[in-house]
mmCIF file of C-alpha atoms in Angstrom:
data_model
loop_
_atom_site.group_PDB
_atom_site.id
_atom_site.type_symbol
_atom_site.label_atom_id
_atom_site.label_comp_id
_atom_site.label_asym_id
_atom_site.label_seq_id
_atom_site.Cartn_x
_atom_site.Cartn_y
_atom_site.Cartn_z
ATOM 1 C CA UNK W 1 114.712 141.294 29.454
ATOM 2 C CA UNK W 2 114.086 137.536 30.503
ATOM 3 C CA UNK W 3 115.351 136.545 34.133
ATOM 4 C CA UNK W 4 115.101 132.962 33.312
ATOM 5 C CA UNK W 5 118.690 131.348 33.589
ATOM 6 C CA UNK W 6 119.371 127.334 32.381
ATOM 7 C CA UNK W 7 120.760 125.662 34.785
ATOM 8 C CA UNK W 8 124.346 123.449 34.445
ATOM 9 C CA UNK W 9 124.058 119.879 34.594
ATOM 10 C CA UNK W 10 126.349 120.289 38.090
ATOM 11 C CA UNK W 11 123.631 122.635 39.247
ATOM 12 C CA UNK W 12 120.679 120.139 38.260
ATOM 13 C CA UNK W 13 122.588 117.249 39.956
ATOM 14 C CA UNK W 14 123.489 119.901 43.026
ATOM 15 C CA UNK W 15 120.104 120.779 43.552
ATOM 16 C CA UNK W 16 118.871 116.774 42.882
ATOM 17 C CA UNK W 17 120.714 116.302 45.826
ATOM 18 C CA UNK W 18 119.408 118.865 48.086
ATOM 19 C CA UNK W 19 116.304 118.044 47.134
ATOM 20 C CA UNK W 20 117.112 114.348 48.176
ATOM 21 C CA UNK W 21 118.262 115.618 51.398
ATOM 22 C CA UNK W 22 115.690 117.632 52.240
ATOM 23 C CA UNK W 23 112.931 114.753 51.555
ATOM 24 C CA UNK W 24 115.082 112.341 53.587
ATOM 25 C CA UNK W 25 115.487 115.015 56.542
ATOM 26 C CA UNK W 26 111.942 115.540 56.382
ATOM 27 C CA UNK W 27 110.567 112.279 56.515
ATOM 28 C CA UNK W 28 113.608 111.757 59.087
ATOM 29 C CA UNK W 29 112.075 114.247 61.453
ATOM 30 C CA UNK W 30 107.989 113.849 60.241
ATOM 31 C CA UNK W 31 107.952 110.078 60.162
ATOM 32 C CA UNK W 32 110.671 107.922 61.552
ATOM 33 C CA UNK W 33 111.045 109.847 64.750
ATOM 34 C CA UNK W 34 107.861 109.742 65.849
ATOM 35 C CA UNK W 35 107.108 106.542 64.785
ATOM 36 C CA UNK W 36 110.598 105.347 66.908
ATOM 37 C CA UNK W 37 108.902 107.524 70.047
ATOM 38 C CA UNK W 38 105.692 105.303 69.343
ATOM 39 C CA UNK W 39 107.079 102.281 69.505
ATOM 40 C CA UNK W 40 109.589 102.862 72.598
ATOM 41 C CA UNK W 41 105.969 103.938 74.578
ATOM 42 C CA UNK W 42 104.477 101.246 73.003
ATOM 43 C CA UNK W 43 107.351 98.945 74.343
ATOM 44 C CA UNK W 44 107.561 100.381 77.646
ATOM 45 C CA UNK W 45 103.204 100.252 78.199
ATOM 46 C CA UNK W 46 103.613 96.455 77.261
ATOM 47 C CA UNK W 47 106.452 96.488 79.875
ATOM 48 C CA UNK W 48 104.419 97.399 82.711
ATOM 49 C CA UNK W 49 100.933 95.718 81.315
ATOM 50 C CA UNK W 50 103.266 92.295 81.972
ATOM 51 C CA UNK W 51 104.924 93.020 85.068
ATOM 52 C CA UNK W 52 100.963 94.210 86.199
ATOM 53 C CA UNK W 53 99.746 91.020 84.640
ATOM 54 C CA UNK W 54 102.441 89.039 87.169
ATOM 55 C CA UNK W 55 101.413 90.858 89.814
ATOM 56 C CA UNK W 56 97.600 90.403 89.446
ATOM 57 C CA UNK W 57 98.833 86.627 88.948
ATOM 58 C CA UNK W 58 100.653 86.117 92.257
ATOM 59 C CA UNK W 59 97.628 88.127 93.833
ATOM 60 C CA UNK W 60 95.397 85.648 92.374
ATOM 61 C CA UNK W 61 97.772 82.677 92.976
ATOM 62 C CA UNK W 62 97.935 83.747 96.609
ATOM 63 C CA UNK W 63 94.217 84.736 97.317
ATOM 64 C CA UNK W 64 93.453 81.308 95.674
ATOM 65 C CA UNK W 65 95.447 79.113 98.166
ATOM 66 C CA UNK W 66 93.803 81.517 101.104
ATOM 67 C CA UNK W 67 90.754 80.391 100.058
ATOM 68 C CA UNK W 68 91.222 76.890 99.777
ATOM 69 C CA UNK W 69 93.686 76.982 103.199
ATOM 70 C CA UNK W 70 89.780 78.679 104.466
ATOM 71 C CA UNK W 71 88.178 76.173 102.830
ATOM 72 C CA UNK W 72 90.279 73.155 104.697
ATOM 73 C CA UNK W 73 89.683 75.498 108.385
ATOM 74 C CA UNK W 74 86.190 75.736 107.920
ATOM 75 C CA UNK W 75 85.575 72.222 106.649
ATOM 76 C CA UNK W 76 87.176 71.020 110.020
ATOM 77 C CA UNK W 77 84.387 69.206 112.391
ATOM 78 C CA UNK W 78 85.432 71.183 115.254
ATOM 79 C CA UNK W 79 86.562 74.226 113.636
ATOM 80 C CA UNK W 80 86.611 77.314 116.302
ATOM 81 C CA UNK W 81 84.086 80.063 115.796
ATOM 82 C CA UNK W 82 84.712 83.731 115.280
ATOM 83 C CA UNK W 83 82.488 84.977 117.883
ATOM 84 C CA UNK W 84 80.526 88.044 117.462
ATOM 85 C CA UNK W 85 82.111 91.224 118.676
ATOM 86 C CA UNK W 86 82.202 92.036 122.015
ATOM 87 C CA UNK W 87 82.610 88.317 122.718
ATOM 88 C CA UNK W 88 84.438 89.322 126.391
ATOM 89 C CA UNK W 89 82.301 87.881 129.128
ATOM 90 C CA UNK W 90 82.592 84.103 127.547
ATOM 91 C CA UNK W 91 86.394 85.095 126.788
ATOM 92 C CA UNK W 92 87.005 85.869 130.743
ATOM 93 C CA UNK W 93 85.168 82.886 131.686
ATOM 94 C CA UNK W 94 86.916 80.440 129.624
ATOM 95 C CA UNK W 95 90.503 81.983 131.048
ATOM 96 C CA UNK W 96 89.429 82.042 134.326
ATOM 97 C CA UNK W 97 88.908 77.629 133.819
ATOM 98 C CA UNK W 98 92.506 77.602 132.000
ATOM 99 C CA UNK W 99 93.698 79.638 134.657
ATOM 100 C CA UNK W 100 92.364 77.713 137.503
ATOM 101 C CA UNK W 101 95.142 75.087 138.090
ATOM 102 C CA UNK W 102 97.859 77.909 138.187
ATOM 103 C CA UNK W 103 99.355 79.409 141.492
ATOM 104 C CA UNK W 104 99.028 82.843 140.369
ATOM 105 C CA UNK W 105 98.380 84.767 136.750
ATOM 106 C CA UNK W 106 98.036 88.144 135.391
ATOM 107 C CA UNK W 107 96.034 89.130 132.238
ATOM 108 C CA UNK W 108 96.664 92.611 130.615
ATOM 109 C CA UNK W 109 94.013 93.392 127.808
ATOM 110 C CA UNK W 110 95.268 95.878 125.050
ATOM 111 C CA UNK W 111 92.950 98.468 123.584
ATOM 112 C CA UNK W 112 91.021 97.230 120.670
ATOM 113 C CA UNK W 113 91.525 98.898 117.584
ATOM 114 C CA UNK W 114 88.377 98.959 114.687
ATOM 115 C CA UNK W 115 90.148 97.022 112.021
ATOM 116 C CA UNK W 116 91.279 99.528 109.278
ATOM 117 C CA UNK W 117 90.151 96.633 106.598
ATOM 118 C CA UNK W 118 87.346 94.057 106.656
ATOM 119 C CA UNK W 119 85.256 92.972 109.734
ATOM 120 C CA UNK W 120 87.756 91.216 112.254
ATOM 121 C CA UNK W 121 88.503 92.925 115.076
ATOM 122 C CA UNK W 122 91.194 91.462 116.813
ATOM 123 C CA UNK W 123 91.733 91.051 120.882
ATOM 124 C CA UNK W 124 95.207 91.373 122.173
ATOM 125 C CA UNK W 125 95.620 89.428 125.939
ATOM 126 C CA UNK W 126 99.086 89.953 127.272
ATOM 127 C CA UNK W 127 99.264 87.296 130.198
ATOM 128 C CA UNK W 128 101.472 85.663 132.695
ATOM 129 C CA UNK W 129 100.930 82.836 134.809
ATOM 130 C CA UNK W 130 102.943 80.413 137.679
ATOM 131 C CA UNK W 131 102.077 76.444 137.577
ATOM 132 C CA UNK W 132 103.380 74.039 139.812
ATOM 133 C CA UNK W 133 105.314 72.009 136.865
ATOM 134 C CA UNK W 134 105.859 71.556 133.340
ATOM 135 C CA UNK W 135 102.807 69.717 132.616
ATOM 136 C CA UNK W 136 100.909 71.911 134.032
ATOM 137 C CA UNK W 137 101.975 74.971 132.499
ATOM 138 C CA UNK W 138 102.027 72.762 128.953
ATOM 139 C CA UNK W 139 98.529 71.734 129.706
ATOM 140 C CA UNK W 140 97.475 75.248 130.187
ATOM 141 C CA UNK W 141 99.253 76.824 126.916
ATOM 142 C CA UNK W 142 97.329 73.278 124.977
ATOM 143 C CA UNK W 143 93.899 74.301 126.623
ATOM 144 C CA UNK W 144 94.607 78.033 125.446
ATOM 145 C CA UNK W 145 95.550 76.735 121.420
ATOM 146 C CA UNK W 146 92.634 74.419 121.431
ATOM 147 C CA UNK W 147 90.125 77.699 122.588
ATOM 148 C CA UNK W 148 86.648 77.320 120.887
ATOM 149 C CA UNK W 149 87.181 80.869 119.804
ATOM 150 C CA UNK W 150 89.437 81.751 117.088
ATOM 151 C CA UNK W 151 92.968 83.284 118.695
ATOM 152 C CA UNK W 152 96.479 83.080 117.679
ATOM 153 C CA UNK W 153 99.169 82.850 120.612
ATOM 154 C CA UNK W 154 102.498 84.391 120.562
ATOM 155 C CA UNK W 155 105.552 85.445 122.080
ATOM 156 C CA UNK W 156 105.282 82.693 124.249
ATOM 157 C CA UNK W 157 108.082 82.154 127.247
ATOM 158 C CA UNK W 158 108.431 79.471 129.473
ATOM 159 C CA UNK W 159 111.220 79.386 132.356
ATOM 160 C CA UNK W 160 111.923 78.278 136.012
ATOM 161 C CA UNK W 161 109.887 80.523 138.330
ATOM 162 C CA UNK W 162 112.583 79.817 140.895
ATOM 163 C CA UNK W 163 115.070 81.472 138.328
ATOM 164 C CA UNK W 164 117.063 83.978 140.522
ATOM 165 C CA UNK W 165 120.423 84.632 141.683
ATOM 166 C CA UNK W 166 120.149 82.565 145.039
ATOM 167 C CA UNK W 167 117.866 80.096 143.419
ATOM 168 C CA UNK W 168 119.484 76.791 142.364
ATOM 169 C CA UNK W 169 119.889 76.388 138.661
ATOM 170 C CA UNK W 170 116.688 74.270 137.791
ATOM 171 C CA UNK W 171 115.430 73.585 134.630
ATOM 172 C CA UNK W 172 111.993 73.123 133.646
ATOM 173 C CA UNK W 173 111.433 70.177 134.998
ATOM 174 C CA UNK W 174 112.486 70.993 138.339
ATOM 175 C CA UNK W 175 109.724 72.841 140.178
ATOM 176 C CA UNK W 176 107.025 75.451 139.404
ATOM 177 C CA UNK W 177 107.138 77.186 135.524
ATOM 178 C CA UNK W 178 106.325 80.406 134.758
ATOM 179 C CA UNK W 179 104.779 81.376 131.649
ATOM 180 C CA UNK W 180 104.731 84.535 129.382
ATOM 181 C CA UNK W 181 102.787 84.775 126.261
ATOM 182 C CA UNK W 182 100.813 87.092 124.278
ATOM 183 C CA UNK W 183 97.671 85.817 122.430
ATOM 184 C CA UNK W 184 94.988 87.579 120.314
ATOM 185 C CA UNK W 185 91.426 86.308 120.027
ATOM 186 C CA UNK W 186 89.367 87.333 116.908
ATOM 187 C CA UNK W 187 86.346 88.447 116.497
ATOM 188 C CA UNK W 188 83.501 89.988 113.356
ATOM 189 C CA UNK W 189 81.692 92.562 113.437
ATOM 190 C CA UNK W 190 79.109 90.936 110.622
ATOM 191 C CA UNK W 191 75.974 89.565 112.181
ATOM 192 C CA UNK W 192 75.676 86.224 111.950
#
């Protein structure tokens, strides 16, 4: 007894066409698939390798004009110094000569803080002071901009020191000035 049976033509085209399907579904599933997954990571690595690229450039564009605004500051013929740290006694005698000419001041150092990056440690002066006029007190702030040690002022105030509710309404100009600002004075920890 033979268990061989001949196909129909129908059948042979029927089973043609499985075939068919099956080698498309397979190489739907084994190879274009993947190879679509590949190229979406592919697409999406190049992605961030650009946007990382124009970061690193603005971070370069950036550190380069630091350098050269360093550069200009340093090549300056009377360039302040960044003192050594603790650079206190010369920094209380030079505001105690700015603050000479006033009628009165008060200086409130802040804590100073080990800088969590690099070697600057920076010197925060709160400070108030009463001069007898405008010039005076603009002389004073001047004086404290053109320090020989690095600083940075801010927060600065000026207004009538008469300024109160049975004082006349003067303005600057008119009598003594008082003056509020905050400035912070630099200095490194490297040895010279």
């Amino acid at each position: 007894m033979s268990l061989s049976k001949q196909f129909t033509r129908r059948e042979k085209a029927l089973m043609t066409i499985l075939a068919l399907l099956m080698v498309g579904a397979a190489y739907f599933f084994a190879v274009h698939q993947p190879v679509e997954a590949s190229l979406e990571q592919i697409a999406a690595r190049r992605d961030e390798a650009e946007l990382e690229v124009m970061v690193l450039e603005a971070k370069q564009t950036r550190l380069d004009g630091m350098r050269r605004e360093l550069e200009e500051i340093l090549a300056q013929p009377n360039a302040p110094e960044t003192p050594k740290y603790d650079n206190l006694q010369q920094l209380m005698v030079f505001l105690n000569a700015i603050m000479g000419p006033a009628t009165d001041y008060s200086l409130s150092f802040q804590n100073v803080e080990a800088p969590e990056e690099g070697q600057i440690v920076r010197r925060v002066v709160d400070m108030s002071f009463t001069c007898t006029d405008y010039e005076a007190a603009r002389a004073a702030v001047e004086h404290l901009r053109d320090c020989p040690f690095r600083c940075q002022i801010g927060a600065l105030t000026m207004a009538p020191a008469a300024a109160g509710q049975d004082a006349p309404a003067a303005g600057l100009t008119g009598g003594a000035v008082q003056v509020s600002l905050s400035i912070t004075f630099f200095e490194s920890l490297e040895q010279h």
